[in-house]
PDB file of C-alpha atoms in Angstrom:
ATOM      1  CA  UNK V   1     158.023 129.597 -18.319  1.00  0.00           C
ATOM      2  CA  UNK V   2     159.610 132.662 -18.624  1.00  0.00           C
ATOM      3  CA  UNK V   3     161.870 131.326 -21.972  1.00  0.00           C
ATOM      4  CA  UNK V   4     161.829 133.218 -25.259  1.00  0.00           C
ATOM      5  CA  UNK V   5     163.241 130.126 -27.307  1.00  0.00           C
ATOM      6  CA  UNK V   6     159.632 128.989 -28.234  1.00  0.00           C
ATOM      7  CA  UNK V   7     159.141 132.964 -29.707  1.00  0.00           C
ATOM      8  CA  UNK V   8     162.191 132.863 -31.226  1.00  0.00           C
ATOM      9  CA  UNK V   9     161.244 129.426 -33.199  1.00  0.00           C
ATOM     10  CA  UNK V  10     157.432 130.785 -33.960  1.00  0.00           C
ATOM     11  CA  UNK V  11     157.627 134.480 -33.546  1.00  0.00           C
ATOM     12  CA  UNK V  12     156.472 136.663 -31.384  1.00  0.00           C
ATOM     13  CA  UNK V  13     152.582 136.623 -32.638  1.00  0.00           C
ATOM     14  CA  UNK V  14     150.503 134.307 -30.866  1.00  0.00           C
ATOM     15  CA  UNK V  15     146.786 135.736 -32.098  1.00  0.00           C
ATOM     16  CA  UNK V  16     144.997 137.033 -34.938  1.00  0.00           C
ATOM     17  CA  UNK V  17     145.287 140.134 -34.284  1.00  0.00           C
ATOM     18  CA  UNK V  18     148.613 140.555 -33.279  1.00  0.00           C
ATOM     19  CA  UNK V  19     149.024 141.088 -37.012  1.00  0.00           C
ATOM     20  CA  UNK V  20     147.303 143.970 -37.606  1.00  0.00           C
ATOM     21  CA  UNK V  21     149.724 145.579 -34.621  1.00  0.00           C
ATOM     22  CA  UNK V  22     152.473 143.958 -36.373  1.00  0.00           C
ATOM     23  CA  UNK V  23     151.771 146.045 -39.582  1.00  0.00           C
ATOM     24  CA  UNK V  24     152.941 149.301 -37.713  1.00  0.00           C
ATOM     25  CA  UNK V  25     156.285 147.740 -37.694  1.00  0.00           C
ATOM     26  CA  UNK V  26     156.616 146.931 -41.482  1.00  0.00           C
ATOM     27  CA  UNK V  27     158.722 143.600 -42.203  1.00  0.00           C
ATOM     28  CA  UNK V  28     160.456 142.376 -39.191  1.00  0.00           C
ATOM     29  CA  UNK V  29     160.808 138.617 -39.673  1.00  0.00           C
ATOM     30  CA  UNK V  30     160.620 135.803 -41.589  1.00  0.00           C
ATOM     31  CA  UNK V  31     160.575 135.592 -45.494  1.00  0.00           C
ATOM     32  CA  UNK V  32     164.022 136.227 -47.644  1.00  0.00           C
ATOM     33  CA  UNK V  33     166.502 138.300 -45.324  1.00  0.00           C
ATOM     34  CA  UNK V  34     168.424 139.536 -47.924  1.00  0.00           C
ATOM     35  CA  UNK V  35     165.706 141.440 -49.303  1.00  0.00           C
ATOM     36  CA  UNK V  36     165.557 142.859 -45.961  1.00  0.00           C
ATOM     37  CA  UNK V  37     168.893 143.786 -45.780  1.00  0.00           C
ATOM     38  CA  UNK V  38     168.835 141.613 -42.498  1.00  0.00           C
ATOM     39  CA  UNK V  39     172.306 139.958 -41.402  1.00  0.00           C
ATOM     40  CA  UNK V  40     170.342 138.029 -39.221  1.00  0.00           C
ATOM     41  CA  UNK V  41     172.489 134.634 -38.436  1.00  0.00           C
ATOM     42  CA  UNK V  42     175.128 136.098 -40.380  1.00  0.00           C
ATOM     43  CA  UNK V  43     178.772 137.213 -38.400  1.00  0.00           C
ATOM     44  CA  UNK V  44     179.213 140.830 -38.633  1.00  0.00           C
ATOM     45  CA  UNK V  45     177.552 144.318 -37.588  1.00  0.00           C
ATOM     46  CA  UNK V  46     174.121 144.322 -36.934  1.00  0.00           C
ATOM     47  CA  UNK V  47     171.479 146.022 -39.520  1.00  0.00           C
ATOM     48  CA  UNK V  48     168.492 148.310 -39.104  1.00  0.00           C
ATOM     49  CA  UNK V  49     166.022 144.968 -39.315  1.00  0.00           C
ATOM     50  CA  UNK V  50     168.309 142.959 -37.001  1.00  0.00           C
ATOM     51  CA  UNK V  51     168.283 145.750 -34.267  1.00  0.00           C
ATOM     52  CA  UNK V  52     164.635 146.135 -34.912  1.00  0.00           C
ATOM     53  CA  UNK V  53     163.443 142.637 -35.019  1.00  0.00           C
ATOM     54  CA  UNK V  54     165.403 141.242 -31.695  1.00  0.00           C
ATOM     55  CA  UNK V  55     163.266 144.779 -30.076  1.00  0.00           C
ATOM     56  CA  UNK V  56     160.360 143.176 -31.373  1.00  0.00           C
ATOM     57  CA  UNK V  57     161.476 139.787 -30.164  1.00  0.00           C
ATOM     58  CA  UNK V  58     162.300 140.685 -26.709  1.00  0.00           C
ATOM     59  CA  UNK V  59     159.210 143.633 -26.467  1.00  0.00           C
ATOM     60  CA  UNK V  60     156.101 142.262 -28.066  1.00  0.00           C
ATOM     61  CA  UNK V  61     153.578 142.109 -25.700  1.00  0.00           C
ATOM     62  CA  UNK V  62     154.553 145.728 -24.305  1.00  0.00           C
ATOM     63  CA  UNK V  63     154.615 146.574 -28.093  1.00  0.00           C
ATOM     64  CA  UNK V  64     151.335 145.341 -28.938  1.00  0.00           C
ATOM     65  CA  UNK V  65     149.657 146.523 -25.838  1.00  0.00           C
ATOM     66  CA  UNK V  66     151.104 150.770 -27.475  1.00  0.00           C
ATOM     67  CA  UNK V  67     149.564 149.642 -30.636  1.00  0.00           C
ATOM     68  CA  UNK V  68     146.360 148.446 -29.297  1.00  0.00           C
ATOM     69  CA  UNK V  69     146.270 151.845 -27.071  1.00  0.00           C
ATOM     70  CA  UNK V  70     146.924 154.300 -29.970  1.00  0.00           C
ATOM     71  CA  UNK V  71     144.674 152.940 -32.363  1.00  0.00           C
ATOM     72  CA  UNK V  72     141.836 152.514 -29.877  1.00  0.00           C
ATOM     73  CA  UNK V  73     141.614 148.754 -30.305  1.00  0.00           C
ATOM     74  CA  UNK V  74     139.326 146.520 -28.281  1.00  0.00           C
ATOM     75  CA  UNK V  75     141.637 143.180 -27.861  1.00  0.00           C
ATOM     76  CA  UNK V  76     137.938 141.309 -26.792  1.00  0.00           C
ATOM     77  CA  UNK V  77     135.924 142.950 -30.083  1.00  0.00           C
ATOM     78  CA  UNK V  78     138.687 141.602 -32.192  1.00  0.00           C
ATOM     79  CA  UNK V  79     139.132 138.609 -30.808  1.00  0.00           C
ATOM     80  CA  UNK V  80     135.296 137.986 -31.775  1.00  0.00           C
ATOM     81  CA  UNK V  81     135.284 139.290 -34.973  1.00  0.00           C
ATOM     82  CA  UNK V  82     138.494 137.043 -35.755  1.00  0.00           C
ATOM     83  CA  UNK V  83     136.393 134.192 -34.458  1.00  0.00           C
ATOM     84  CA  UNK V  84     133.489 135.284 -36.650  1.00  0.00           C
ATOM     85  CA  UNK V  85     135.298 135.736 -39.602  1.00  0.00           C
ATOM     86  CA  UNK V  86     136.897 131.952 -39.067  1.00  0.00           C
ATOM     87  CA  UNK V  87     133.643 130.454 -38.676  1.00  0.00           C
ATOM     88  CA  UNK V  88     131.988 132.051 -41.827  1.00  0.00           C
ATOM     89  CA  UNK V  89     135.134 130.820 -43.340  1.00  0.00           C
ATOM     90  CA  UNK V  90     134.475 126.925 -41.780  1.00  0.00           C
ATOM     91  CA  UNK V  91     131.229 127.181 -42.848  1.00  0.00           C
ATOM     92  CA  UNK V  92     131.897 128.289 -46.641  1.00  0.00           C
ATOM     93  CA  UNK V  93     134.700 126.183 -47.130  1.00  0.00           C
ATOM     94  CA  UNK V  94     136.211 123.763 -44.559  1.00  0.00           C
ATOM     95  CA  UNK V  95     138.589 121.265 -46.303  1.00  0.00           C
ATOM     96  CA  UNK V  96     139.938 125.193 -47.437  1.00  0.00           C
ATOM     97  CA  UNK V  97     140.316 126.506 -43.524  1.00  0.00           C
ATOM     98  CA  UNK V  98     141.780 123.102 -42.552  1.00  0.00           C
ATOM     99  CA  UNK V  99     144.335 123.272 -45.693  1.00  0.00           C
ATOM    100  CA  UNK V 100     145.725 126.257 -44.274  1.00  0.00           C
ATOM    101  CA  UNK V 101     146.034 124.956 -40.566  1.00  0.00           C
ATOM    102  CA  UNK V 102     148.503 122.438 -40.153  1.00  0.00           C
ATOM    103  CA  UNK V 103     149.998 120.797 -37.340  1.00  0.00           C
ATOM    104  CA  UNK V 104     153.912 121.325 -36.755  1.00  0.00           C
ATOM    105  CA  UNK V 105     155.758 118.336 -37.933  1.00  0.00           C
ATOM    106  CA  UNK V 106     155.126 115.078 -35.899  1.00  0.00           C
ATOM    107  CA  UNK V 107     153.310 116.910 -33.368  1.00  0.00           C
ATOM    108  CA  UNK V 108     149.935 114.989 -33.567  1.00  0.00           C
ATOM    109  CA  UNK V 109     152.468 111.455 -33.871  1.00  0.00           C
ATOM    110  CA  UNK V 110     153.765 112.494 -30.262  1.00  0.00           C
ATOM    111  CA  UNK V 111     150.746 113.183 -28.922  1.00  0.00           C
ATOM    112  CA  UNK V 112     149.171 109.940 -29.433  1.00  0.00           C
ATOM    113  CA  UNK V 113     152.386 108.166 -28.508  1.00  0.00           C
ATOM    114  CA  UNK V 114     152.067 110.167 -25.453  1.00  0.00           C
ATOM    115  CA  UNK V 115     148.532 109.280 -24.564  1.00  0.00           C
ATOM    116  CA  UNK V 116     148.660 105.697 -25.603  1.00  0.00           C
ATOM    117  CA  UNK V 117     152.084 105.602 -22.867  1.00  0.00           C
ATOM    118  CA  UNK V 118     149.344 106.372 -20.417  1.00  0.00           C
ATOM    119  CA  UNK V 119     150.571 110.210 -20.089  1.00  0.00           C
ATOM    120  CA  UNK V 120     148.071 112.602 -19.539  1.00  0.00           C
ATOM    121  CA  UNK V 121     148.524 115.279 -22.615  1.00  0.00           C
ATOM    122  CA  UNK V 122     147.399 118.581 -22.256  1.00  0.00           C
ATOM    123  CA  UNK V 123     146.891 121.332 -25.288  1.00  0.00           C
ATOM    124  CA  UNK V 124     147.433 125.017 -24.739  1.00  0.00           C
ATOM    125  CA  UNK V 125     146.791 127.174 -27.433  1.00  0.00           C
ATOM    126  CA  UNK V 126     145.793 130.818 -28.456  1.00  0.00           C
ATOM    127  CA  UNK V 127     143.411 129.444 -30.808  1.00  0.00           C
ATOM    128  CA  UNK V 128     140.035 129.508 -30.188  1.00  0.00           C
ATOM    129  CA  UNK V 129     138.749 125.873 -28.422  1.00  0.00           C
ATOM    130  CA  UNK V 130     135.928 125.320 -31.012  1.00  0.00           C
ATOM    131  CA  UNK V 131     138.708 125.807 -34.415  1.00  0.00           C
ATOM    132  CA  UNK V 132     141.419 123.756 -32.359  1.00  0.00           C
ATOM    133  CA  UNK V 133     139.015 121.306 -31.774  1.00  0.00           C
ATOM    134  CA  UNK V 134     138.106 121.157 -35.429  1.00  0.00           C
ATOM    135  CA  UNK V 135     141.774 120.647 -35.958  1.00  0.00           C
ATOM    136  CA  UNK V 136     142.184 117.649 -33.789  1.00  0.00           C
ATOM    137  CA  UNK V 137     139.433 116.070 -35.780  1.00  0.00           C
ATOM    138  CA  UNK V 138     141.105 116.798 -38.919  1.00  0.00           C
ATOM    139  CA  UNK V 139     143.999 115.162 -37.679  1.00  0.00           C
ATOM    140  CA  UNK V 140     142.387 112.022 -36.226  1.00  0.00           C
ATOM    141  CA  UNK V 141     143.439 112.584 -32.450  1.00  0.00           C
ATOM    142  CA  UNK V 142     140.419 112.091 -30.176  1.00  0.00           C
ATOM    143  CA  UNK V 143     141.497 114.428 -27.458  1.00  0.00           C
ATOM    144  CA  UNK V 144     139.685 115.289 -24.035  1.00  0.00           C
ATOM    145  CA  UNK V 145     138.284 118.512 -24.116  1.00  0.00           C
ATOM    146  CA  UNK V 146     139.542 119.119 -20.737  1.00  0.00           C
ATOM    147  CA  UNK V 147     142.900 118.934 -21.255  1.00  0.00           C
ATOM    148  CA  UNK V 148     142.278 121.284 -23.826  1.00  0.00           C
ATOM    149  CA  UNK V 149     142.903 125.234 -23.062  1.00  0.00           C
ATOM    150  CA  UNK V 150     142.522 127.701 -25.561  1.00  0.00           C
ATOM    151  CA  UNK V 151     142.694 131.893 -26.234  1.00  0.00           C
ATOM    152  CA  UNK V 152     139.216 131.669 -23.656  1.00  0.00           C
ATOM    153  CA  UNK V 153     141.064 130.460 -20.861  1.00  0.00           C
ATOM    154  CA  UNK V 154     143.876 133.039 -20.765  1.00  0.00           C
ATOM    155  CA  UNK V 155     147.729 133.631 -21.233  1.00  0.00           C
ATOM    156  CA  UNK V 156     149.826 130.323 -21.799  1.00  0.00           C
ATOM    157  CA  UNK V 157     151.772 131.333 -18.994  1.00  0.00           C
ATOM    158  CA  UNK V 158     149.218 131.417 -16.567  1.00  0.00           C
ATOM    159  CA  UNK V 159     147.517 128.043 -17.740  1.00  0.00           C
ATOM    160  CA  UNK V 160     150.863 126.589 -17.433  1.00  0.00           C
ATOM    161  CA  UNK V 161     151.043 127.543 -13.841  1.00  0.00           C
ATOM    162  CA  UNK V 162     147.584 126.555 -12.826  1.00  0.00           C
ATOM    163  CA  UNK V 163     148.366 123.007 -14.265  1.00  0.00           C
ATOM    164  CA  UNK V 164     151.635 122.853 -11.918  1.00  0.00           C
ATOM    165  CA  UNK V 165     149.761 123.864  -9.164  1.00  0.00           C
ATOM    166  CA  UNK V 166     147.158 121.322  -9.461  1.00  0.00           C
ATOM    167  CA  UNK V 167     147.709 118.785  -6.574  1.00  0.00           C
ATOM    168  CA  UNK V 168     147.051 115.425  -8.843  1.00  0.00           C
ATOM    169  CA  UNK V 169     150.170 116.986 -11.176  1.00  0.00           C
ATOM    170  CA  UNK V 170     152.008 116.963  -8.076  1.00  0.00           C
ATOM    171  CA  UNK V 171     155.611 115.422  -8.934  1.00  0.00           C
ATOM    172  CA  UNK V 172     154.778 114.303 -12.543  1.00  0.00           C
ATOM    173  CA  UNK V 173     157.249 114.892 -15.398  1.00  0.00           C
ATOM    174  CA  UNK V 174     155.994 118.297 -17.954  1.00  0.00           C
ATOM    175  CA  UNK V 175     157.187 118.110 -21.292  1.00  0.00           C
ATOM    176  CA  UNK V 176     156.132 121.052 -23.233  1.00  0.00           C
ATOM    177  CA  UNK V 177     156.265 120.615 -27.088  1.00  0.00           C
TER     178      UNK V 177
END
């Protein structure tokens, strides 16, 4: 639970607004790293982006949290507005919204492998429920929306340890994807 692989895959930002506290950083990952001047993957000294980007890697949520604090940003106000913003955007154009949300590769394949196995599948997400939801749909999975845990019900991390300690999970295999 406590692994930085899966940030190191995605990136440290998990919700909307993680990019606006990202933007006091300039460009830290991702995109053409020799515009950059990154040597990231690459033998040989480290650059200013490398050093800066594995802080970033290693430091985001304290990070965020300074950014948050010194711009006198409420996290709950712009998680709403995010959410508003999204569902004026479903509601003007949704084939556009879904366009721009895909599913990693395979991902929605395994799943219903996984639940026609008889495995009980379980989504955790920092979306909001209602636009993963919508994504499900779009992908064809019918999905019980109480295996479903979204940006409402908290950090990853402490989902993932309710679900362990729930006595029917008891002994049962995880496989987090």
């Amino acid at each position: 639970l406590t692994s930085s692989a899966p940030k190191k895959e995605r990136g440290p930002l998990g919700l909307g607004f993680d990019n606006l506290a990202a933007s006091g950083f300039g460009s830290i990952s991702g995109g053409d790293s020799s515009a950059s001047g990154s040597n990231s993957g690459m033998p040989g000294p480290k650059t200013g982006v490398d050093i800066v980007a594995e802080a970033v890697l290693s430091n985001w949520d304290e990070m965020r949290e300074e950014r948050v604090k010194e711009w006198c940003l409420d996290k709950q106000q712009m998680i709403k507005e995010f959410g508003e913003i999204r569902d004026k955007w479903i509601e003007d154009d949704l084939p556009g919204w879904l366009a721009t949300n895909k599913s990693y590769d395979l991902v929605p394949d395994c799943m219903d492998a996984m639940a026609e196995s008889g495995a009980e599948v379980f989504i955790i997400t920092t979306k909001q429920k209602r636009f993963c939801a919508a994504l499900l749909k779009d992908f064809g999975l019918e999905f019980p929306i109480e295996n479903l845990f979204a940006l409402e019900d908290g950090p990853k991390t402490e989902v993932l340890l309710k679900l362990l300690g729930r006595p029917e999970l008891q002994g049962k295999s995880f496989h987090f994807i």
